[in-house]
mmCIF file of C-alpha atoms and ligand atoms in Angstrom:
data_model
loop_
_atom_site.group_PDB
_atom_site.id
_atom_site.type_symbol
_atom_site.label_atom_id
_atom_site.label_comp_id
_atom_site.label_asym_id
_atom_site.label_seq_id
_atom_site.Cartn_x
_atom_site.Cartn_y
_atom_site.Cartn_z
ATOM 1 C CA MET T 56 -2.522 6.875 -0.854
ATOM 2 C CA ARG T 57 0.368 6.451 -3.224
ATOM 3 C CA ILE T 58 3.041 3.264 -2.378
ATOM 4 C CA LEU T 59 6.576 3.503 -4.391
ATOM 5 C CA ILE T 60 7.457 -0.279 -4.622
ATOM 6 C CA SER T 61 11.003 -2.002 -4.570
ATOM 7 C CA ASN T 62 13.006 -4.846 -3.812
ATOM 8 C CA ASP T 63 16.188 -6.490 -4.140
ATOM 9 C CA ASP T 64 15.694 -9.556 -6.069
ATOM 10 C CA GLY T 65 14.902 -8.089 -8.888
ATOM 11 C CA TYR T 66 11.657 -6.847 -11.215
ATOM 12 C CA LEU T 67 11.011 -10.267 -12.078
ATOM 13 C CA ALA T 68 10.795 -11.496 -8.326
ATOM 14 C CA PRO T 69 7.599 -13.597 -7.521
ATOM 15 C CA GLY T 70 7.683 -11.725 -4.526
ATOM 16 C CA LEU T 71 7.726 -8.500 -5.972
ATOM 17 C CA ILE T 72 4.518 -9.335 -8.075
ATOM 18 C CA ALA T 73 2.918 -10.705 -5.135
ATOM 19 C CA LEU T 74 3.254 -7.454 -2.926
ATOM 20 C CA ALA T 75 2.368 -5.203 -5.993
ATOM 21 C CA ASP T 76 -0.510 -7.200 -6.794
ATOM 22 C CA GLY T 77 -1.477 -7.388 -3.217
ATOM 23 C CA LEU T 78 -1.020 -3.446 -2.605
ATOM 24 C CA SER T 79 -2.397 -2.667 -6.329
ATOM 25 C CA SER T 80 -5.810 -3.466 -4.941
ATOM 26 C CA ILE T 81 -5.829 -0.943 -1.829
ATOM 27 C CA ALA T 82 -3.285 1.864 -3.006
ATOM 28 C CA GLU T 83 -1.817 3.693 -6.246
ATOM 29 C CA ILE T 84 1.341 1.736 -6.919
ATOM 30 C CA VAL T 85 4.662 2.036 -9.083
ATOM 31 C CA VAL T 86 7.323 -0.372 -9.001
ATOM 32 C CA VAL T 87 10.744 0.906 -9.516
ATOM 33 C CA ALA T 88 13.189 -2.518 -9.245
ATOM 34 C CA PRO T 89 16.709 -3.752 -9.994
ATOM 35 C CA ASP T 90 17.057 -5.427 -13.273
ATOM 36 C CA SER T 91 18.788 -8.588 -11.819
ATOM 37 C CA ASN T 92 18.840 -9.840 -8.557
ATOM 38 C CA ARG T 93 20.986 -7.735 -5.864
ATOM 39 C CA SER T 94 20.371 -9.305 -3.046
ATOM 40 C CA GLY T 95 23.186 -8.169 0.098
ATOM 41 C CA SER T 96 23.906 -4.861 -1.988
ATOM 42 C CA SER T 97 23.076 -2.963 1.646
ATOM 43 C CA ASN T 98 22.551 0.968 0.882
ATOM 44 C CA SER T 99 25.107 1.329 -2.182
ATOM 45 C CA LEU T 100 24.527 3.779 -4.610
ATOM 46 C CA THR T 101 26.305 3.547 -8.450
ATOM 47 C CA LEU T 102 28.436 6.444 -8.532
ATOM 48 C CA ASP T 103 30.475 5.231 -11.496
ATOM 49 C CA ARG T 104 28.195 5.294 -13.994
ATOM 50 C CA PRO T 105 24.928 6.450 -14.840
ATOM 51 C CA LEU T 106 21.475 4.584 -14.303
ATOM 52 C CA SER T 107 18.707 4.020 -17.255
ATOM 53 C CA VAL T 108 15.508 3.045 -16.359
ATOM 54 C CA ALA T 109 12.840 1.169 -18.388
ATOM 55 C CA ARG T 110 9.558 0.005 -18.334
ATOM 56 C CA ALA T 111 8.684 -3.647 -18.279
ATOM 57 C CA ALA T 112 5.256 -5.035 -20.053
ATOM 58 C CA ASN T 113 3.379 -5.127 -16.827
ATOM 59 C CA GLY T 114 4.112 -1.276 -16.014
ATOM 60 C CA PHE T 115 7.349 -2.569 -13.265
ATOM 61 C CA TYR T 116 10.103 0.096 -13.646
ATOM 62 C CA PHE T 117 13.712 -1.441 -13.840
ATOM 63 C CA VAL T 118 17.078 0.201 -13.595
ATOM 64 C CA ASN T 119 20.379 -1.029 -14.028
ATOM 65 C CA GLY T 120 21.350 -0.305 -10.627
ATOM 66 C CA THR T 121 21.110 -1.376 -6.897
ATOM 67 C CA PRO T 122 17.628 -1.044 -4.200
ATOM 68 C CA THR T 123 19.152 2.102 -2.832
ATOM 69 C CA ASP T 124 19.768 3.635 -6.759
ATOM 70 C CA CYS T 125 16.235 2.629 -7.376
ATOM 71 C CA VAL T 126 14.407 4.674 -4.842
ATOM 72 C CA HIS T 127 16.966 7.072 -4.944
ATOM 73 C CA VAL T 128 16.136 8.017 -8.669
ATOM 74 C CA ALA T 129 12.732 7.463 -7.783
ATOM 75 C CA LEU T 130 12.208 9.705 -5.351
ATOM 76 C CA THR T 131 15.227 13.013 -6.519
ATOM 77 C CA GLY T 132 13.304 13.376 -10.159
ATOM 78 C CA MET T 133 11.902 10.052 -11.570
ATOM 79 C CA LEU T 134 8.511 10.229 -10.183
ATOM 80 C CA ASP T 135 6.488 13.576 -10.520
ATOM 81 C CA PHE T 136 4.605 13.006 -7.276
ATOM 82 C CA LYS T 137 6.222 11.930 -3.362
ATOM 83 C CA PRO T 138 5.092 8.547 -2.468
ATOM 84 C CA ASP T 139 3.160 8.355 0.847
ATOM 85 C CA LEU T 140 4.807 5.294 1.934
ATOM 86 C CA VAL T 141 8.198 3.235 0.319
ATOM 87 C CA VAL T 142 7.815 -0.457 0.170
ATOM 88 C CA SER T 143 10.099 -2.981 -0.386
ATOM 89 C CA GLY T 144 9.970 -6.993 -0.910
ATOM 90 C CA ILE T 145 8.553 -9.546 -0.325
ATOM 91 C CA ASN T 146 12.384 -10.522 0.005
ATOM 92 C CA GLN T 147 12.830 -14.247 -1.011
ATOM 93 C CA GLY T 148 14.783 -15.409 2.397
ATOM 94 C CA GLN T 149 14.330 -13.757 6.012
ATOM 95 C CA ASN T 150 16.683 -10.686 6.913
ATOM 96 C CA MET T 151 16.634 -10.928 10.909
ATOM 97 C CA GLY T 152 19.105 -9.197 13.191
ATOM 98 C CA ASP T 153 22.783 -8.632 11.638
ATOM 99 C CA ASP T 154 21.127 -9.689 8.035
ATOM 100 C CA THR T 155 19.527 -5.886 8.140
ATOM 101 C CA LEU T 156 22.735 -4.320 7.869
ATOM 102 C CA TYR T 157 23.734 -6.342 4.348
ATOM 103 C CA SER T 158 19.706 -6.750 2.882
ATOM 104 C CA GLY T 159 19.062 -4.715 -0.220
ATOM 105 C CA THR T 160 15.630 -5.362 1.037
ATOM 106 C CA VAL T 161 16.047 -3.383 4.006
ATOM 107 C CA ALA T 162 17.817 -0.503 2.251
ATOM 108 C CA ALA T 163 15.460 -0.190 -0.019
ATOM 109 C CA ALA T 164 12.895 0.794 2.516
ATOM 110 C CA THR T 165 15.717 2.849 4.521
ATOM 111 C CA GLU T 166 16.375 5.300 1.252
ATOM 112 C CA GLY T 167 12.819 6.602 1.551
ATOM 113 C CA PHE T 168 12.730 6.487 5.222
ATOM 114 C CA LEU T 169 16.480 8.938 4.712
ATOM 115 C CA PHE T 170 13.890 11.045 2.225
ATOM 116 C CA GLY T 171 11.274 11.511 4.819
ATOM 117 C CA ILE T 172 8.691 8.763 3.650
ATOM 118 C CA PRO T 173 7.695 6.071 6.210
ATOM 119 C CA ALA T 174 9.029 2.602 4.637
ATOM 120 C CA ILE T 175 8.578 -0.577 5.581
ATOM 121 C CA ALA T 176 10.538 -4.185 4.369
ATOM 122 C CA PHE T 177 8.539 -7.224 4.030
ATOM 123 C CA SER T 178 10.337 -10.735 3.754
ATOM 124 C CA GLN T 179 9.630 -14.328 3.747
ATOM 125 C CA VAL T 180 11.447 -16.212 5.966
ATOM 126 C CA GLU T 181 12.371 -19.599 4.227
ATOM 127 C CA HIS T 182 13.339 -19.412 0.563
ATOM 128 C CA GLY T 183 11.521 -20.894 -2.187
ATOM 129 C CA TRP T 184 8.283 -18.522 -2.121
ATOM 130 C CA ALA T 185 5.766 -21.009 -0.449
ATOM 131 C CA HIS T 186 2.322 -19.413 0.351
ATOM 132 C CA LEU T 187 3.386 -16.218 -0.952
ATOM 133 C CA ASP T 188 -0.372 -15.322 -1.607
ATOM 134 C CA ALA T 189 0.112 -15.234 2.256
ATOM 135 C CA ALA T 190 2.795 -13.182 2.733
ATOM 136 C CA ALA T 191 1.433 -10.986 0.626
ATOM 137 C CA LYS T 192 -1.661 -10.700 2.369
ATOM 138 C CA VAL T 193 -0.101 -10.260 5.267
ATOM 139 C CA ALA T 194 1.533 -7.254 3.710
ATOM 140 C CA CYS T 195 -1.479 -5.414 2.635
ATOM 141 C CA ASP T 196 -3.262 -5.917 6.583
ATOM 142 C CA ILE T 197 0.242 -3.746 7.382
ATOM 143 C CA VAL T 198 0.248 -1.474 5.748
ATOM 144 C CA GLN T 199 -3.483 -0.557 6.368
ATOM 145 C CA ARG T 200 -2.965 -0.731 9.811
ATOM 146 C CA ARG T 201 -1.414 2.872 9.114
ATOM 147 C CA PHE T 202 1.091 2.974 12.686
ATOM 148 C CA ASP T 203 -0.566 6.457 13.808
ATOM 149 C CA ALA T 204 1.025 6.023 17.230
ATOM 150 C CA LEU T 205 4.471 5.876 15.311
ATOM 151 C CA GLN T 206 6.796 9.334 15.024
ATOM 152 C CA LYS T 207 7.002 9.729 11.332
ATOM 153 C CA PRO T 208 8.493 9.051 9.413
ATOM 154 C CA TYR T 209 8.883 5.325 10.534
ATOM 155 C CA LEU T 210 11.247 2.314 8.905
ATOM 156 C CA LEU T 211 9.580 -1.194 10.133
ATOM 157 C CA ASN T 212 11.289 -4.175 9.064
ATOM 158 C CA VAL T 213 8.799 -7.404 8.478
ATOM 159 C CA ASN T 214 9.894 -11.099 8.470
ATOM 160 C CA ILE T 215 6.962 -13.226 7.675
ATOM 161 C CA PRO T 216 7.234 -17.481 8.022
ATOM 162 C CA ASN T 217 6.126 -19.462 5.083
ATOM 163 C CA LYS T 218 2.728 -20.962 6.221
ATOM 164 C CA PRO T 219 -1.182 -20.661 5.237
ATOM 165 C CA TYR T 220 -2.554 -17.919 5.928
ATOM 166 C CA GLU T 221 -5.186 -19.083 8.767
ATOM 167 C CA ASP T 222 -1.848 -20.848 10.412
ATOM 168 C CA LEU T 223 -0.055 -17.472 11.004
ATOM 169 C CA GLY T 224 0.576 -16.399 14.628
ATOM 170 C CA THR T 225 -0.362 -13.096 15.501
ATOM 171 C CA ILE T 226 1.822 -10.090 14.570
ATOM 172 C CA VAL T 227 4.383 -9.388 17.094
ATOM 173 C CA ALA T 228 6.553 -5.779 17.994
ATOM 174 C CA THR T 229 10.405 -7.172 18.118
ATOM 175 C CA ARG T 230 14.012 -5.828 18.716
ATOM 176 C CA LEU T 231 16.651 -7.511 16.222
ATOM 177 C CA GLY T 232 18.444 -10.658 17.577
ATOM 178 C CA LYS T 233 22.015 -11.050 17.184
ATOM 179 C CA ARG T 234 23.881 -13.730 14.719
ATOM 180 C CA HIS T 235 27.231 -15.296 15.727
ATOM 181 C CA GLU T 236 30.120 -14.798 13.344
ATOM 182 C CA SER T 237 29.446 -15.854 9.648
ATOM 183 C CA GLU T 238 30.459 -19.344 8.277
ATOM 184 C CA ALA T 239 33.833 -19.717 6.853
ATOM 185 C CA VAL T 240 34.118 -18.337 3.105
ATOM 186 C CA ILE T 241 33.984 -21.605 0.967
ATOM 187 C CA LYS T 242 37.015 -21.355 -1.250
ATOM 188 C CA THR T 243 36.800 -23.450 -4.994
ATOM 189 C CA ARG T 244 38.813 -23.518 -7.897
ATOM 190 C CA ASP T 245 37.756 -22.062 -11.068
ATOM 191 C CA PRO T 246 37.941 -23.831 -14.143
ATOM 192 C CA HIS T 247 41.486 -22.630 -14.936
ATOM 193 C CA GLY T 248 42.255 -23.752 -11.456
ATOM 194 C CA ARG T 249 42.454 -20.611 -9.773
ATOM 195 C CA GLU T 250 41.430 -20.018 -6.608
ATOM 196 C CA ILE T 251 37.959 -18.738 -5.852
ATOM 197 C CA PHE T 252 35.857 -17.703 -3.157
ATOM 198 C CA TRP T 253 32.308 -17.829 -2.123
ATOM 199 C CA ILE T 254 30.698 -16.031 0.268
ATOM 200 C CA GLY T 255 29.654 -18.307 3.409
ATOM 201 C CA PRO T 256 25.911 -18.492 4.981
ATOM 202 C CA PRO T 257 25.072 -16.556 7.768
ATOM 203 C CA GLY T 258 26.050 -17.938 11.372
ATOM 204 C CA ALA T 259 23.076 -19.039 13.738
ATOM 205 C CA ALA T 260 21.010 -17.179 15.851
ATOM 206 C CA LYS T 261 22.756 -15.988 18.881
ATOM 207 C CA ASP T 262 20.722 -13.421 20.865
ATOM 208 C CA ALA T 263 17.155 -15.202 19.806
ATOM 209 C CA GLY T 264 15.687 -14.916 23.394
ATOM 210 C CA GLU T 265 12.429 -13.070 24.033
ATOM 211 C CA GLY T 266 11.530 -10.185 22.407
ATOM 212 C CA THR T 267 13.732 -10.742 19.732
ATOM 213 C CA ASP T 268 12.610 -11.065 15.817
ATOM 214 C CA PHE T 269 14.339 -14.452 16.159
ATOM 215 C CA HIS T 270 11.944 -15.796 18.778
ATOM 216 C CA ALA T 271 8.361 -14.599 17.145
ATOM 217 C CA ILE T 272 9.734 -16.336 14.117
ATOM 218 C CA ALA T 273 10.284 -19.321 16.229
ATOM 219 C CA THR T 274 7.260 -19.113 17.672
ATOM 220 C CA GLY T 275 5.122 -18.521 14.350
ATOM 221 C CA CYS T 276 4.481 -15.348 14.726
ATOM 222 C CA ILE T 277 4.914 -12.190 12.110
ATOM 223 C CA SER T 278 7.474 -10.045 13.641
ATOM 224 C CA VAL T 279 7.907 -6.256 12.916
ATOM 225 C CA THR T 280 10.858 -4.508 14.221
ATOM 226 C CA PRO T 281 11.002 -0.289 14.238
ATOM 227 C CA LEU T 282 14.595 0.457 12.954
ATOM 228 C CA GLN T 283 16.427 3.366 13.103
ATOM 229 C CA ILE T 284 19.699 4.663 11.237
ATOM 230 C CA ASP T 285 21.674 6.801 13.412
ATOM 231 C CA LEU T 286 25.366 4.144 14.206
ATOM 232 C CA THR T 287 26.612 6.429 16.914
ATOM 233 C CA HIS T 288 27.348 4.128 20.030
ATOM 234 C CA ALA T 289 26.162 6.747 23.606
ATOM 235 C CA ALA T 290 28.213 4.912 25.674
ATOM 236 C CA GLN T 291 31.247 4.870 23.460
ATOM 237 C CA LEU T 292 31.487 8.370 22.945
ATOM 238 C CA ASP T 293 31.409 9.052 26.572
ATOM 239 C CA ALA T 294 34.232 7.005 27.121
ATOM 240 C CA LEU T 295 36.065 8.405 24.093
ATOM 241 C CA LYS T 296 35.807 12.225 25.302
ATOM 242 C CA LYS T 297 37.184 11.280 28.439
ATOM 243 C CA GLY T 298 40.296 9.000 26.790
ATOM 244 C CA LEU T 299 40.568 12.150 24.592
ATOM 245 C CA ALA T 300 40.801 14.499 27.472
HETATM 246 MN MN1 LIG B 606 16.892 -10.872 -1.724
#
């Protein structure tokens, strides 16, 4: 099995290194990741300048672009083979509910999925990399599951509590929950006295009921959500057709 690995925290991130170390024991891997932290970059492509690829001493390739750029470049000309799986992460911080729309971690996996390759995004729930070794072991477990019952390509979003491996709960299939609106922007002044704005933190969980990713994580389990990309609102489409008739 050949696996393309990327992330959004950048090619120096401990989560990427742990994931690559873990997966290299079960598969042939190639790492193509952003040259800096591009968290929150979603599915953006860089179209206003060219991209360059460099190779780090540890063999990782890094790109002056977004996570989506990395996977896109890898799959459309950089690599001389089509990977069997695209894996992203391990992200520093959870990607649950609405987070998945903003996440560069999920986006890197999504880019693989859009090219017809099964893809999995991995995130640790808390910042700080506590018990990263356990999360990497979980990632290997999940990659080795193969998911023969799933339609291919599949796109899976995995969130892992920061706990020792033996303290982790089971792996649970979930749907995305939903957050409240984001917290207010943080207004401050730069050293020149000009008003500046920092984007605030995401909102708290609103729909965190049984069956959601939030609920699985709250009970100490590992959450796996199958994602799709079609944004069409089918019920609204029918209403719209009536409204336009
Ligand atoms: Mn990130």
